[in-house]
Amino acid sequence: MDIDAAIRGSDDRRLKTKYDNAIYVIRRTLALYSTEEIAFSFNGGKDSTVLLHLLRAGYFLHNANKSCPKEDEADFPIRTIYFESSSVFAEINSFTYETAKIYGLKVDVIQTDFKSGLESLIEEKPIRAILLGVRIGDPTAVGQEQFSPSSPGWPPFMRVNPILDWSYRDVWAFLLTCKVPYCSLYDQGYTSIGSVHDTVPNSLLCVNDLNGSEMFRPAYLLSDGRLERAGRLKKFSSQARSNPQAVSNGTNITRSTNGSTLTASVIAVGDEILSGTVEDYLLPALCRNLHSIGWLVSGTLVVRNDIDSVAEEVERQKSSNDMVFLYGGIGPLHSDITLAGVAKAFGVRLAPDEEFEEYLRHLFGDKCTHDQNEMALLPEGITELLHHERLHLPLIKCQNVIILTATNADELSQQWLCLIELSESTGLPELKEPFVVKEVTATTSDVEAAQPLSKLYLDFPDVFIVCHRKSRAGVLFISLKGKDEARVDLAIQALQNKLPPGSLVEKSI
C-alpha cells in the first residue's frame, strides 16, 4: 500500500496535517543524520506501527530523486530496535517478527532493560538519533519536544518524536486509512498494551453478543481517546483496597454528606501572587460565591507554579473536601502547569482531548500552533468538560476538582453564573441554603471581648464567629454566620448580654 498516496487521497484534513508534520520531522532527521546513525524503536504497538509506516514513507520521499527502491519493496535500511521481554504478549511478539519479515527490517533484539540495552548498542553502533513512537500524554513524554537530547545519565543520542502531537484518534485514522496490518490484540478490545501483568481489554468496549456472551469491540471504536489507558491495571495501596469507594476512574465522584454542610477549598496557582506582583481579587470573590450557595470554605491557599506543589495540595484537599476550586496556571506558557499538577494528584497522565482542541482551534484560528495544542492536554479518564453557550471554553472538572480559567473578577463572575446554571444538570456544585450573616461592632478592647466570645463559641457551635479590626484603635468587627437565622439572632443577643451595655452595635449586610 502506498502510504503517501493513501493519505493524499483521504478527506481527513486533520490527518493530512498530522502526516505532513510527521514527515517533515522524519525528513529533517534524514537530512541531519546518515541512515547508519539513525535507529527506530519498534515494540509492536499501534504507535510504533504508525511510526514504522511514516518512516518508510518519509525515507522514500526523502530519496525520491535518487535511485532508490520503491516504497513497498523489502530491505528497509534503517536499523530497528526491539526490546523483547518475557512478560510481553505472544501476539505482540509474533506481530513484531512478522512485520520485520514483511518489510525487511534490520532488527537488533535487546533482552535487557531499555537503558542498559541502549548503552550497549550505542557503544557498538554509530547511532546518534533514535525515532520513538512517543505521544504527548505518555508517561515518558514529559518535557519532550520533537527533537530532544537524551536525559542526563543516559547514553547520548537525539530522541526524535514525529508523532508527539498525535491523539488516539489520529493513530487509528492513519492505520485504517492506510490499511496497514496491526497487532490482533487491538481487535480484541485492547486499547493500550503494556505487559501481560498490567493489561486487560478496555471495559468501555465490552458488549454482549446475540447469545448474551461477553465480547469486546475493536480498539478503533473507542469513542473517547482520553480513556485509552483504561485497560491498564492500577496497583492500589492497601488502604485503597480496604476502601474501594475511594477508587474511581470515572468522571463523577459521590460523597456522603448526610445533610451536613458541604465544604470546599480554594487553591490559587501563581508565583506572581506569592511575590506580591499581582493582587489576587479572585480569592475573596470565589469565597463569597461559595458562601452564597451555602458552602463552607475550609481553607484557601496560594501555591507556586510548580507541578509537585500543585499536585501535593490538590491531593490533600480533594480527599478532605467535597469540592476543590483551582485557578491560575492555565495556558501555553512555561509556568502554566496546573493541569499537569492535577493529573499527578490523581495518578493519571495528560492526554490530548480532541473536543477541547477543537474549542482552542475555534478560539485561536490560524494561531493555533503547537503551544496552543498542548493546552488541549487534560488529565486522562477523569476529565469532564462543562459546556455553556456563554463560555468560549468549557469549564474543566476532574472528579471533585473544578478548574477555572478566569483571570479577573468579571471573568470569574461569568464562569460562576454559568456553573450555577449548569448545576441543574450536573448536580455540582450542589446548591444549599445560603448562610445567614450578621455583623456587629464592639467598642470594647480585645481583652474585654475575649472571654465573652469564647463562651459564645462554646454555647453556639452551629454559628461561625469571625473577628477582625481595620485598625488597632478602631472598633472590633464580629461576623456571625449560620444556616438558622433565629440561632444567629440568639447568639447576638447572648453576646450583647455578656458585654458592657451599649458597647455592641448591629450592622446590616
PDB file of N, CA and C in Angstrom, residues 316-360:
ATOM      1  N   ARG A 316      -4.184  16.563  48.755  1.00  0.00           N
ATOM      2  CA  ARG A 316      -4.586  16.734  50.152  1.00  0.00           C
ATOM      3  C   ARG A 316      -6.015  17.274  50.257  1.00  0.00           C
ATOM      4  N   GLN A 317      -6.333  18.278  49.452  1.00  0.00           N
ATOM      5  CA  GLN A 317      -7.626  18.953  49.586  1.00  0.00           C
ATOM      6  C   GLN A 317      -8.786  18.145  49.009  1.00  0.00           C
ATOM      7  N   LYS A 318      -8.553  17.408  47.924  1.00  0.00           N
ATOM      8  CA  LYS A 318      -9.656  16.679  47.288  1.00  0.00           C
ATOM      9  C   LYS A 318     -10.177  15.546  48.155  1.00  0.00           C
ATOM     10  N   SER A 319      -9.334  15.032  49.043  1.00  0.00           N
ATOM     11  CA  SER A 319      -9.754  13.931  49.908  1.00  0.00           C
ATOM     12  C   SER A 319     -10.409  14.404  51.195  1.00  0.00           C
ATOM     13  N   SER A 320     -10.265  15.694  51.523  1.00  0.00           N
ATOM     14  CA  SER A 320     -10.823  16.201  52.774  1.00  0.00           C
ATOM     15  C   SER A 320     -11.940  17.218  52.563  1.00  0.00           C
ATOM     16  N   ASN A 321     -12.285  17.485  51.292  1.00  0.00           N
ATOM     17  CA  ASN A 321     -13.353  18.433  50.978  1.00  0.00           C
ATOM     18  C   ASN A 321     -14.308  17.841  49.954  1.00  0.00           C
ATOM     19  N   ASP A 322     -15.502  18.393  49.934  1.00  0.00           N
ATOM     20  CA  ASP A 322     -16.464  17.937  48.932  1.00  0.00           C
ATOM     21  C   ASP A 322     -16.074  18.415  47.540  1.00  0.00           C
ATOM     22  N   MET A 323     -15.493  19.604  47.450  1.00  0.00           N
ATOM     23  CA  MET A 323     -15.025  20.110  46.170  1.00  0.00           C
ATOM     24  C   MET A 323     -13.778  20.960  46.372  1.00  0.00           C
ATOM     25  N   VAL A 324     -12.967  21.026  45.320  1.00  0.00           N
ATOM     26  CA  VAL A 324     -11.793  21.896  45.301  1.00  0.00           C
ATOM     27  C   VAL A 324     -11.908  22.788  44.072  1.00  0.00           C
ATOM     28  N   PHE A 325     -11.714  24.095  44.256  1.00  0.00           N
ATOM     29  CA  PHE A 325     -11.720  25.037  43.148  1.00  0.00           C
ATOM     30  C   PHE A 325     -10.292  25.531  42.929  1.00  0.00           C
ATOM     31  N   LEU A 326      -9.873  25.510  41.672  1.00  0.00           N
ATOM     32  CA  LEU A 326      -8.492  25.783  41.329  1.00  0.00           C
ATOM     33  C   LEU A 326      -8.458  26.820  40.214  1.00  0.00           C
ATOM     34  N   TYR A 327      -7.583  27.793  40.308  1.00  0.00           N
ATOM     35  CA  TYR A 327      -7.428  28.754  39.213  1.00  0.00           C
ATOM     36  C   TYR A 327      -5.987  29.221  39.147  1.00  0.00           C
ATOM     37  N   GLY A 328      -5.603  29.746  37.971  1.00  0.00           N
ATOM     38  CA  GLY A 328      -4.230  30.174  37.740  1.00  0.00           C
ATOM     39  C   GLY A 328      -3.409  29.065  37.120  1.00  0.00           C
ATOM     40  N   GLY A 329      -2.405  29.435  36.349  1.00  0.00           N
ATOM     41  CA  GLY A 329      -1.508  28.444  35.756  1.00  0.00           C
ATOM     42  C   GLY A 329      -2.124  27.652  34.629  1.00  0.00           C
ATOM     43  N   ILE A 330      -3.087  28.267  33.903  1.00  0.00           N
ATOM     44  CA  ILE A 330      -3.733  27.598  32.772  1.00  0.00           C
ATOM     45  C   ILE A 330      -3.352  28.334  31.497  1.00  0.00           C
ATOM     46  N   GLY A 331      -2.762  27.647  30.536  1.00  0.00           N
ATOM     47  CA  GLY A 331      -2.381  28.293  29.289  1.00  0.00           C
ATOM     48  C   GLY A 331      -1.179  27.623  28.661  1.00  0.00           C
ATOM     49  N   PRO A 332      -0.578  28.268  27.643  1.00  0.00           N
ATOM     50  CA  PRO A 332       0.538  27.658  26.911  1.00  0.00           C
ATOM     51  C   PRO A 332       1.916  28.063  27.417  1.00  0.00           C
ATOM     52  N   LEU A 333       2.002  28.905  28.451  1.00  0.00           N
ATOM     53  CA  LEU A 333       3.296  29.388  28.918  1.00  0.00           C
ATOM     54  C   LEU A 333       4.035  28.321  29.725  1.00  0.00           C
ATOM     55  N   HIS A 334       5.339  28.542  29.906  1.00  0.00           N
ATOM     56  CA  HIS A 334       6.154  27.574  30.648  1.00  0.00           C
ATOM     57  C   HIS A 334       5.684  27.423  32.088  1.00  0.00           C
ATOM     58  N   SER A 335       5.040  28.464  32.619  1.00  0.00           N
ATOM     59  CA  SER A 335       4.592  28.436  34.017  1.00  0.00           C
ATOM     60  C   SER A 335       3.188  27.866  34.187  1.00  0.00           C
ATOM     61  N   ASP A 336       2.539  27.526  33.100  1.00  0.00           N
ATOM     62  CA  ASP A 336       1.160  27.037  33.165  1.00  0.00           C
ATOM     63  C   ASP A 336       1.161  25.527  33.361  1.00  0.00           C
ATOM     64  N   ILE A 337       1.247  25.130  34.621  1.00  0.00           N
ATOM     65  CA  ILE A 337       1.449  23.712  34.958  1.00  0.00           C
ATOM     66  C   ILE A 337       0.300  23.129  35.790  1.00  0.00           C
ATOM     67  N   THR A 338      -0.792  23.881  35.910  1.00  0.00           N
ATOM     68  CA  THR A 338      -1.875  23.447  36.806  1.00  0.00           C
ATOM     69  C   THR A 338      -2.458  22.097  36.403  1.00  0.00           C
ATOM     70  N   LEU A 339      -2.746  21.912  35.119  1.00  0.00           N
ATOM     71  CA  LEU A 339      -3.359  20.660  34.674  1.00  0.00           C
ATOM     72  C   LEU A 339      -2.417  19.481  34.890  1.00  0.00           C
ATOM     73  N   ALA A 340      -1.132  19.699  34.682  1.00  0.00           N
ATOM     74  CA  ALA A 340      -0.159  18.628  34.936  1.00  0.00           C
ATOM     75  C   ALA A 340      -0.141  18.273  36.422  1.00  0.00           C
ATOM     76  N   GLY A 341      -0.266  19.293  37.289  1.00  0.00           N
ATOM     77  CA  GLY A 341      -0.306  19.043  38.724  1.00  0.00           C
ATOM     78  C   GLY A 341      -1.547  18.266  39.135  1.00  0.00           C
ATOM     79  N   VAL A 342      -2.699  18.606  38.530  1.00  0.00           N
ATOM     80  CA  VAL A 342      -3.943  17.887  38.828  1.00  0.00           C
ATOM     81  C   VAL A 342      -3.827  16.432  38.378  1.00  0.00           C
ATOM     82  N   ALA A 343      -3.287  16.228  37.188  1.00  0.00           N
ATOM     83  CA  ALA A 343      -3.118  14.856  36.691  1.00  0.00           C
ATOM     84  C   ALA A 343      -2.247  14.041  37.640  1.00  0.00           C
ATOM     85  N   LYS A 344      -1.165  14.635  38.121  1.00  0.00           N
ATOM     86  CA  LYS A 344      -0.269  13.923  39.035  1.00  0.00           C
ATOM     87  C   LYS A 344      -0.968  13.622  40.359  1.00  0.00           C
ATOM     88  N   ALA A 345      -1.816  14.541  40.816  1.00  0.00           N
ATOM     89  CA  ALA A 345      -2.535  14.321  42.073  1.00  0.00           C
ATOM     90  C   ALA A 345      -3.459  13.114  41.983  1.00  0.00           C
ATOM     91  N   PHE A 346      -4.007  12.865  40.797  1.00  0.00           N
ATOM     92  CA  PHE A 346      -4.923  11.729  40.607  1.00  0.00           C
ATOM     93  C   PHE A 346      -4.190  10.484  40.102  1.00  0.00           C
ATOM     94  N   GLY A 347      -2.895  10.606  39.855  1.00  0.00           N
ATOM     95  CA  GLY A 347      -2.132   9.457  39.384  1.00  0.00           C
ATOM     96  C   GLY A 347      -2.449   9.052  37.968  1.00  0.00           C
ATOM     97  N   VAL A 348      -2.810  10.023  37.122  1.00  0.00           N
ATOM     98  CA  VAL A 348      -3.095   9.735  35.712  1.00  0.00           C
ATOM     99  C   VAL A 348      -2.170  10.589  34.849  1.00  0.00           C
ATOM    100  N   ARG A 349      -2.174  10.324  33.564  1.00  0.00           N
ATOM    101  CA  ARG A 349      -1.348  11.108  32.653  1.00  0.00           C
ATOM    102  C   ARG A 349      -2.175  12.191  31.982  1.00  0.00           C
ATOM    103  N   LEU A 350      -1.494  13.130  31.355  1.00  0.00           N
ATOM    104  CA  LEU A 350      -2.156  14.096  30.483  1.00  0.00           C
ATOM    105  C   LEU A 350      -2.290  13.471  29.105  1.00  0.00           C
ATOM    106  N   ALA A 351      -3.448  13.636  28.493  1.00  0.00           N
ATOM    107  CA  ALA A 351      -3.678  13.075  27.167  1.00  0.00           C
ATOM    108  C   ALA A 351      -4.424  14.091  26.307  1.00  0.00           C
ATOM    109  N   PRO A 352      -4.177  14.100  25.002  1.00  0.00           N
ATOM    110  CA  PRO A 352      -4.870  15.047  24.125  1.00  0.00           C
ATOM    111  C   PRO A 352      -6.379  14.839  24.163  1.00  0.00           C
ATOM    112  N   ASP A 353      -7.110  15.923  24.246  1.00  0.00           N
ATOM    113  CA  ASP A 353      -8.568  15.882  24.221  1.00  0.00           C
ATOM    114  C   ASP A 353      -9.023  16.572  22.943  1.00  0.00           C
ATOM    115  N   GLU A 354      -9.525  15.786  22.002  1.00  0.00           N
ATOM    116  CA  GLU A 354      -9.860  16.322  20.688  1.00  0.00           C
ATOM    117  C   GLU A 354     -10.980  17.353  20.760  1.00  0.00           C
ATOM    118  N   GLU A 355     -11.929  17.127  21.653  1.00  0.00           N
ATOM    119  CA  GLU A 355     -13.040  18.068  21.788  1.00  0.00           C
ATOM    120  C   GLU A 355     -12.531  19.429  22.269  1.00  0.00           C
ATOM    121  N   PHE A 356     -11.651  19.410  23.263  1.00  0.00           N
ATOM    122  CA  PHE A 356     -11.100  20.658  23.791  1.00  0.00           C
ATOM    123  C   PHE A 356     -10.198  21.330  22.754  1.00  0.00           C
ATOM    124  N   GLU A 357      -9.493  20.512  21.978  1.00  0.00           N
ATOM    125  CA  GLU A 357      -8.623  21.049  20.932  1.00  0.00           C
ATOM    126  C   GLU A 357      -9.435  21.785  19.871  1.00  0.00           C
ATOM    127  N   GLU A 358     -10.623  21.274  19.575  1.00  0.00           N
ATOM    128  CA  GLU A 358     -11.484  21.961  18.610  1.00  0.00           C
ATOM    129  C   GLU A 358     -11.918  23.322  19.134  1.00  0.00           C
ATOM    130  N   TYR A 359     -12.196  23.415  20.424  1.00  0.00           N
ATOM    131  CA  TYR A 359     -12.524  24.711  21.026  1.00  0.00           C
ATOM    132  C   TYR A 359     -11.347  25.676  20.881  1.00  0.00           C
ATOM    133  N   LEU A 360     -10.145  25.171  21.143  1.00  0.00           N
ATOM    134  CA  LEU A 360      -8.965  26.020  21.041  1.00  0.00           C
ATOM    135  C   LEU A 360      -8.741  26.475  19.602  1.00  0.00           C
TER     136      LEU A 360
END
